[in-house]
């Protein structure tokens, strides 16, 4: 069962298609675009196998996965050699209108010593909002050895927007893929089918060059000796494939159609461990209606066949469907797809099977794009209460997900069930009850967010219960690599004007308890809190010390979110000091830590940190698309982190001069900040409004907003938000009714000078160098080797050397020593 059926190699193409395929090596980009059923993939795979056996051929097939996973698969096509740009493409992030030029720049510098063919198949399933505009970007590479091939069904127009102007590329369409009479006759000869020219003309008249219809007609003719009198594809599938299958084979095929892809082990599971029937094995070997994807090590049904089989399945009896859904669930579990298995179990109402799945909080985070929340809501609606009560820990997992997603109604329902269960079973205490009580206490701590003392009381209660069953008490639900949420602990937990010092002490007391229970989650956050508080009042020495402590603890516990927070603080310190080298080092570390995390949520957090630094220096060109739009923030960011992200969306609007939009956010900002007891978002918003009013000349309104900002900030000496907008607020401060503290004015002055020094250096370098060249040049001036630069920037050594040559050429120097003298 482990060996896949031997594929038959019987293909023929029209002269027009042969000519088009033979032109692929002369183009950097080929786009094969035609509707389903025209044999796009079959033709390309056969051509590459036949004509380019010795070449490096790499294949990525889109399955409709999340945009991030699909983009990672495409980036991986560029990996595996010194020329790799995989990491750099990944670092840029999913394609957006803002980063297409950056992606094109990376691809343009890619080189390979031998012919290489990179295929992106089923491209129409790539869920990017700029997938059509992305296609020409693939033509950017000028290396004659690289050939990128995009295979896709016709794509919808993406509306107005800038379009990247490509190099010429080869287009293969339905016109070239048209299966004419000569092709039909040649295919019949290869297959040993004796057929008259009149019958060939009949097939062509019905199929109109559509390969799928031709092959189905010939399959029918091969087995019956006659042609099916149908022009519609569905009856052809029935007569050419369905009618040839035995009852057992039909059942298997309908079961396999439930899976988006399957391997031979899964096929065996669908047939209770038995070998494939001959007719099904033959279908697998044909490689058209069921294709084998080497890059996925799986089979994928053609949509024509899959749609037909699913229609048939829908007409079967409930008992049959229930049996096949269970088998499909087991087949999904065999590949670790817990979510898909749960969906199949849901179809048959096997709630115990779902509640027994080994889902974890980490699994939910890693698969958040698959809408697990919807699954959990259905489970709460449909599962009988007596079954739910048998799985309290899973119920905690669901409740926490409802909390994070802002699904308040379902959260309250889940916690009511848990609370009643634990109260009623108090007399029968045992390990299971202690475990459930401990997890419930951890869950309920989040409902007291962001009251550190009350959260800490729940953590102490959780510790008491979990210590009763283990000398090393650890939560099963809340642990390890859960996303940290935001880069600012100050934003999350500063909830009382004038109470910051007390909150810092409480954090020192309670966070280590939580971190131990959660297997290191949040380790070092107490140091981040103190670092932010110190930096906010201008004490950069204490902030620097605390940031390094946080980095040490966070890295040891695998807490990349804490490390990013520390990197951001160190970058802010460098801006305050005008420390160019320190600023560059901190930004490098930010990018590296975000990439090394391997977590989508941390990559997003890294984008937010980079954007915060760019905005504080007055730059908006590299702000990610999701942060430019309040609706995009709602989609990407968890509920409790939205106010923090909106701080920088507001800054973006201010810099872009979109004051009306900024003012229009007031209700949303104030409602969310008040609901979560956040002071920092309210403080920033008041400063932004003051700046906007001053720009418009409404000084009385500007003064009013600035006085509100000072009312919030002065009791706790939070001065840094003012310093970030020092230039904007200069004209407002003299008009205030009360004098501004000297410490606030000092930090404003220091930061303004520091930013100015760094911008001046950037301007000097950017006049000659691209952003990537600037990064490499900075490290080369420090006498780092190409290998060391490669490690710092997560790019290949080959790419470093290529960039260095360009830098040397622009500055008319021969090496790093001379380069250093330019800046000495």
PDB file of C-alpha atoms in Angstrom, residues 473-651:
ATOM      1  CA  UNK A 473       2.620  22.225  38.577  1.00  0.00           C
ATOM      2  CA  UNK A 474       1.975  23.177  34.974  1.00  0.00           C
ATOM      3  CA  UNK A 475      -1.117  24.124  33.020  1.00  0.00           C
ATOM      4  CA  UNK A 476      -1.989  21.955  30.017  1.00  0.00           C
ATOM      5  CA  UNK A 477      -4.011  24.687  28.300  1.00  0.00           C
ATOM      6  CA  UNK A 478      -1.972  27.828  28.973  1.00  0.00           C
ATOM      7  CA  UNK A 479       1.656  27.278  28.223  1.00  0.00           C
ATOM      8  CA  UNK A 480       4.878  28.072  26.450  1.00  0.00           C
ATOM      9  CA  UNK A 481       4.724  29.740  23.090  1.00  0.00           C
ATOM     10  CA  UNK A 482       1.313  31.406  23.234  1.00  0.00           C
ATOM     11  CA  UNK A 483       1.449  34.811  21.492  1.00  0.00           C
ATOM     12  CA  UNK A 484       2.429  37.639  23.828  1.00  0.00           C
ATOM     13  CA  UNK A 485      -0.074  39.977  22.176  1.00  0.00           C
ATOM     14  CA  UNK A 486       1.601  43.386  22.043  1.00  0.00           C
ATOM     15  CA  UNK A 487       5.087  44.805  22.336  1.00  0.00           C
ATOM     16  CA  UNK A 488       4.105  47.057  25.248  1.00  0.00           C
ATOM     17  CA  UNK A 489       3.438  45.703  28.739  1.00  0.00           C
ATOM     18  CA  UNK A 490       2.902  49.310  29.792  1.00  0.00           C
ATOM     19  CA  UNK A 491      -0.054  49.549  27.416  1.00  0.00           C
ATOM     20  CA  UNK A 492      -1.559  46.329  28.742  1.00  0.00           C
ATOM     21  CA  UNK A 493      -1.249  46.936  32.484  1.00  0.00           C
ATOM     22  CA  UNK A 494      -1.036  50.666  33.187  1.00  0.00           C
ATOM     23  CA  UNK A 495      -4.681  51.042  34.208  1.00  0.00           C
ATOM     24  CA  UNK A 496      -4.732  53.704  36.924  1.00  0.00           C
ATOM     25  CA  UNK A 497      -3.453  57.274  36.751  1.00  0.00           C
ATOM     26  CA  UNK A 498      -0.925  57.735  39.551  1.00  0.00           C
ATOM     27  CA  UNK A 499      -0.721  53.997  40.287  1.00  0.00           C
ATOM     28  CA  UNK A 500       2.169  52.933  38.053  1.00  0.00           C
ATOM     29  CA  UNK A 501       4.745  52.269  40.788  1.00  0.00           C
ATOM     30  CA  UNK A 502       2.356  50.029  42.696  1.00  0.00           C
ATOM     31  CA  UNK A 503       1.552  48.142  39.480  1.00  0.00           C
ATOM     32  CA  UNK A 504       5.251  47.560  38.847  1.00  0.00           C
ATOM     33  CA  UNK A 505       5.637  45.981  42.277  1.00  0.00           C
ATOM     34  CA  UNK A 506       2.571  43.795  41.765  1.00  0.00           C
ATOM     35  CA  UNK A 507       3.918  42.593  38.433  1.00  0.00           C
ATOM     36  CA  UNK A 508       7.205  41.605  40.068  1.00  0.00           C
ATOM     37  CA  UNK A 509       5.244  39.581  42.626  1.00  0.00           C
ATOM     38  CA  UNK A 510       2.693  37.791  40.495  1.00  0.00           C
ATOM     39  CA  UNK A 511       4.086  37.369  36.972  1.00  0.00           C
ATOM     40  CA  UNK A 512       6.762  34.787  37.921  1.00  0.00           C
ATOM     41  CA  UNK A 513       3.990  32.591  39.407  1.00  0.00           C
ATOM     42  CA  UNK A 514       1.976  32.779  36.191  1.00  0.00           C
ATOM     43  CA  UNK A 515       5.069  32.243  34.045  1.00  0.00           C
ATOM     44  CA  UNK A 516       5.974  29.055  35.942  1.00  0.00           C
ATOM     45  CA  UNK A 517       2.433  27.694  35.643  1.00  0.00           C
ATOM     46  CA  UNK A 518       2.347  28.525  31.924  1.00  0.00           C
ATOM     47  CA  UNK A 519       5.708  26.827  31.162  1.00  0.00           C
ATOM     48  CA  UNK A 520       7.536  30.107  30.654  1.00  0.00           C
ATOM     49  CA  UNK A 521       4.870  32.144  28.890  1.00  0.00           C
ATOM     50  CA  UNK A 522       5.508  35.845  29.511  1.00  0.00           C
ATOM     51  CA  UNK A 523       8.914  35.224  31.132  1.00  0.00           C
ATOM     52  CA  UNK A 524      10.741  38.548  31.357  1.00  0.00           C
ATOM     53  CA  UNK A 525       7.619  40.688  30.931  1.00  0.00           C
ATOM     54  CA  UNK A 526       8.070  42.180  34.408  1.00  0.00           C
ATOM     55  CA  UNK A 527      11.454  43.540  33.237  1.00  0.00           C
ATOM     56  CA  UNK A 528       9.840  44.950  30.089  1.00  0.00           C
ATOM     57  CA  UNK A 529       7.284  46.749  32.269  1.00  0.00           C
ATOM     58  CA  UNK A 530      10.033  48.394  34.343  1.00  0.00           C
ATOM     59  CA  UNK A 531      12.101  49.175  31.247  1.00  0.00           C
ATOM     60  CA  UNK A 532       9.163  50.964  29.610  1.00  0.00           C
ATOM     61  CA  UNK A 533       8.364  52.897  32.761  1.00  0.00           C
ATOM     62  CA  UNK A 534      11.994  53.990  33.144  1.00  0.00           C
ATOM     63  CA  UNK A 535      12.343  54.994  29.489  1.00  0.00           C
ATOM     64  CA  UNK A 536       9.057  56.904  29.602  1.00  0.00           C
ATOM     65  CA  UNK A 537      10.491  59.321  32.162  1.00  0.00           C
ATOM     66  CA  UNK A 538      13.887  59.574  30.444  1.00  0.00           C
ATOM     67  CA  UNK A 539      15.888  57.093  32.564  1.00  0.00           C
ATOM     68  CA  UNK A 540      17.500  55.314  29.617  1.00  0.00           C
ATOM     69  CA  UNK A 541      20.219  53.630  31.735  1.00  0.00           C
ATOM     70  CA  UNK A 542      17.702  51.719  33.865  1.00  0.00           C
ATOM     71  CA  UNK A 543      15.618  50.980  30.771  1.00  0.00           C
ATOM     72  CA  UNK A 544      18.655  49.516  29.011  1.00  0.00           C
ATOM     73  CA  UNK A 545      19.524  47.276  31.965  1.00  0.00           C
ATOM     74  CA  UNK A 546      15.933  46.002  32.281  1.00  0.00           C
ATOM     75  CA  UNK A 547      15.683  45.376  28.526  1.00  0.00           C
ATOM     76  CA  UNK A 548      18.767  43.145  28.589  1.00  0.00           C
ATOM     77  CA  UNK A 549      17.389  41.257  31.597  1.00  0.00           C
ATOM     78  CA  UNK A 550      14.144  40.698  29.708  1.00  0.00           C
ATOM     79  CA  UNK A 551      16.021  39.448  26.648  1.00  0.00           C
ATOM     80  CA  UNK A 552      17.938  36.917  28.742  1.00  0.00           C
ATOM     81  CA  UNK A 553      14.825  35.542  30.447  1.00  0.00           C
ATOM     82  CA  UNK A 554      12.665  35.665  27.355  1.00  0.00           C
ATOM     83  CA  UNK A 555      15.159  33.892  25.105  1.00  0.00           C
ATOM     84  CA  UNK A 556      15.765  31.117  27.656  1.00  0.00           C
ATOM     85  CA  UNK A 557      11.998  30.494  27.814  1.00  0.00           C
ATOM     86  CA  UNK A 558      11.457  30.761  24.047  1.00  0.00           C
ATOM     87  CA  UNK A 559       9.451  33.965  24.462  1.00  0.00           C
ATOM     88  CA  UNK A 560      10.161  35.775  21.208  1.00  0.00           C
ATOM     89  CA  UNK A 561       7.441  38.319  21.938  1.00  0.00           C
ATOM     90  CA  UNK A 562       9.345  39.466  25.028  1.00  0.00           C
ATOM     91  CA  UNK A 563      12.552  39.593  22.999  1.00  0.00           C
ATOM     92  CA  UNK A 564      10.852  41.818  20.413  1.00  0.00           C
ATOM     93  CA  UNK A 565       9.658  44.134  23.178  1.00  0.00           C
ATOM     94  CA  UNK A 566      13.225  44.393  24.472  1.00  0.00           C
ATOM     95  CA  UNK A 567      14.564  45.074  20.960  1.00  0.00           C
ATOM     96  CA  UNK A 568      12.000  47.846  20.535  1.00  0.00           C
ATOM     97  CA  UNK A 569      13.014  49.451  23.840  1.00  0.00           C
ATOM     98  CA  UNK A 570      16.710  49.319  22.875  1.00  0.00           C
ATOM     99  CA  UNK A 571      15.891  50.932  19.525  1.00  0.00           C
ATOM    100  CA  UNK A 572      13.968  53.679  21.335  1.00  0.00           C
ATOM    101  CA  UNK A 573      16.929  54.235  23.669  1.00  0.00           C
ATOM    102  CA  UNK A 574      19.195  54.567  20.625  1.00  0.00           C
ATOM    103  CA  UNK A 575      16.834  57.156  19.129  1.00  0.00           C
ATOM    104  CA  UNK A 576      16.916  59.096  22.400  1.00  0.00           C
ATOM    105  CA  UNK A 577      20.724  59.060  22.378  1.00  0.00           C
ATOM    106  CA  UNK A 578      21.250  59.556  18.664  1.00  0.00           C
ATOM    107  CA  UNK A 579      23.138  56.234  18.702  1.00  0.00           C
ATOM    108  CA  UNK A 580      23.191  55.219  15.033  1.00  0.00           C
ATOM    109  CA  UNK A 581      24.971  51.915  15.574  1.00  0.00           C
ATOM    110  CA  UNK A 582      22.735  50.940  18.505  1.00  0.00           C
ATOM    111  CA  UNK A 583      19.636  51.754  16.486  1.00  0.00           C
ATOM    112  CA  UNK A 584      20.744  49.649  13.537  1.00  0.00           C
ATOM    113  CA  UNK A 585      21.693  46.738  15.799  1.00  0.00           C
ATOM    114  CA  UNK A 586      18.299  46.811  17.551  1.00  0.00           C
ATOM    115  CA  UNK A 587      16.403  46.811  14.253  1.00  0.00           C
ATOM    116  CA  UNK A 588      18.487  43.912  12.975  1.00  0.00           C
ATOM    117  CA  UNK A 589      17.691  42.000  16.139  1.00  0.00           C
ATOM    118  CA  UNK A 590      13.988  42.783  15.731  1.00  0.00           C
ATOM    119  CA  UNK A 591      13.916  41.306  12.245  1.00  0.00           C
ATOM    120  CA  UNK A 592      15.989  38.282  13.259  1.00  0.00           C
ATOM    121  CA  UNK A 593      13.924  37.425  16.345  1.00  0.00           C
ATOM    122  CA  UNK A 594      10.644  37.756  14.453  1.00  0.00           C
ATOM    123  CA  UNK A 595      11.928  35.438  11.727  1.00  0.00           C
ATOM    124  CA  UNK A 596      13.440  32.890  14.104  1.00  0.00           C
ATOM    125  CA  UNK A 597      10.183  32.563  16.046  1.00  0.00           C
ATOM    126  CA  UNK A 598       8.491  30.751  13.178  1.00  0.00           C
ATOM    127  CA  UNK A 599       5.142  31.998  14.560  1.00  0.00           C
ATOM    128  CA  UNK A 600       2.746  33.977  12.401  1.00  0.00           C
ATOM    129  CA  UNK A 601       1.570  36.095  15.333  1.00  0.00           C
ATOM    130  CA  UNK A 602       5.170  37.020  16.233  1.00  0.00           C
ATOM    131  CA  UNK A 603       5.919  37.977  12.634  1.00  0.00           C
ATOM    132  CA  UNK A 604       2.919  40.321  12.799  1.00  0.00           C
ATOM    133  CA  UNK A 605       4.202  41.720  16.076  1.00  0.00           C
ATOM    134  CA  UNK A 606       7.588  42.260  14.433  1.00  0.00           C
ATOM    135  CA  UNK A 607       5.888  44.212  11.654  1.00  0.00           C
ATOM    136  CA  UNK A 608       4.167  46.352  14.269  1.00  0.00           C
ATOM    137  CA  UNK A 609       7.466  47.087  16.052  1.00  0.00           C
ATOM    138  CA  UNK A 610       9.170  48.072  12.797  1.00  0.00           C
ATOM    139  CA  UNK A 611       6.201  50.273  11.922  1.00  0.00           C
ATOM    140  CA  UNK A 612       6.327  51.972  15.336  1.00  0.00           C
ATOM    141  CA  UNK A 613       9.952  52.943  14.750  1.00  0.00           C
ATOM    142  CA  UNK A 614       9.320  54.117  11.195  1.00  0.00           C
ATOM    143  CA  UNK A 615       6.372  56.258  12.253  1.00  0.00           C
ATOM    144  CA  UNK A 616       8.289  57.836  15.135  1.00  0.00           C
ATOM    145  CA  UNK A 617      10.822  58.972  12.533  1.00  0.00           C
ATOM    146  CA  UNK A 618       8.108  60.372  10.269  1.00  0.00           C
ATOM    147  CA  UNK A 619       8.164  57.559   7.686  1.00  0.00           C
ATOM    148  CA  UNK A 620       5.026  55.934   6.289  1.00  0.00           C
ATOM    149  CA  UNK A 621       6.149  54.265   3.057  1.00  0.00           C
ATOM    150  CA  UNK A 622       6.882  50.829   4.577  1.00  0.00           C
ATOM    151  CA  UNK A 623       3.876  50.581   6.916  1.00  0.00           C
ATOM    152  CA  UNK A 624       2.178  47.181   6.355  1.00  0.00           C
ATOM    153  CA  UNK A 625      -1.171  47.233   4.578  1.00  0.00           C
ATOM    154  CA  UNK A 626      -3.110  45.780   7.521  1.00  0.00           C
ATOM    155  CA  UNK A 627      -1.958  48.644   9.798  1.00  0.00           C
ATOM    156  CA  UNK A 628      -3.080  51.319   7.337  1.00  0.00           C
ATOM    157  CA  UNK A 629      -6.684  50.252   7.756  1.00  0.00           C
ATOM    158  CA  UNK A 630      -8.654  50.045  11.018  1.00  0.00           C
ATOM    159  CA  UNK A 631     -10.661  47.144   9.581  1.00  0.00           C
ATOM    160  CA  UNK A 632      -7.413  45.348   8.758  1.00  0.00           C
ATOM    161  CA  UNK A 633      -6.328  45.672  12.387  1.00  0.00           C
ATOM    162  CA  UNK A 634      -9.615  44.140  13.538  1.00  0.00           C
ATOM    163  CA  UNK A 635      -8.977  41.136  11.260  1.00  0.00           C
ATOM    164  CA  UNK A 636      -5.339  40.568  12.171  1.00  0.00           C
ATOM    165  CA  UNK A 637      -5.015  41.472  15.858  1.00  0.00           C
ATOM    166  CA  UNK A 638      -6.539  39.831  18.937  1.00  0.00           C
ATOM    167  CA  UNK A 639      -9.159  41.859  20.793  1.00  0.00           C
ATOM    168  CA  UNK A 640      -7.016  42.974  23.756  1.00  0.00           C
ATOM    169  CA  UNK A 641      -4.192  44.094  21.416  1.00  0.00           C
ATOM    170  CA  UNK A 642      -6.329  46.208  19.086  1.00  0.00           C
ATOM    171  CA  UNK A 643      -6.046  49.490  21.084  1.00  0.00           C
ATOM    172  CA  UNK A 644      -2.241  49.207  20.988  1.00  0.00           C
ATOM    173  CA  UNK A 645      -2.187  48.638  17.223  1.00  0.00           C
ATOM    174  CA  UNK A 646      -4.596  51.541  16.730  1.00  0.00           C
ATOM    175  CA  UNK A 647      -2.055  53.871  18.380  1.00  0.00           C
ATOM    176  CA  UNK A 648       0.148  53.465  15.315  1.00  0.00           C
ATOM    177  CA  UNK A 649      -2.709  53.510  12.834  1.00  0.00           C
ATOM    178  CA  UNK A 650      -3.609  56.904  14.296  1.00  0.00           C
ATOM    179  CA  UNK A 651       0.020  58.063  13.983  1.00  0.00           C
TER     180      UNK A 651
END
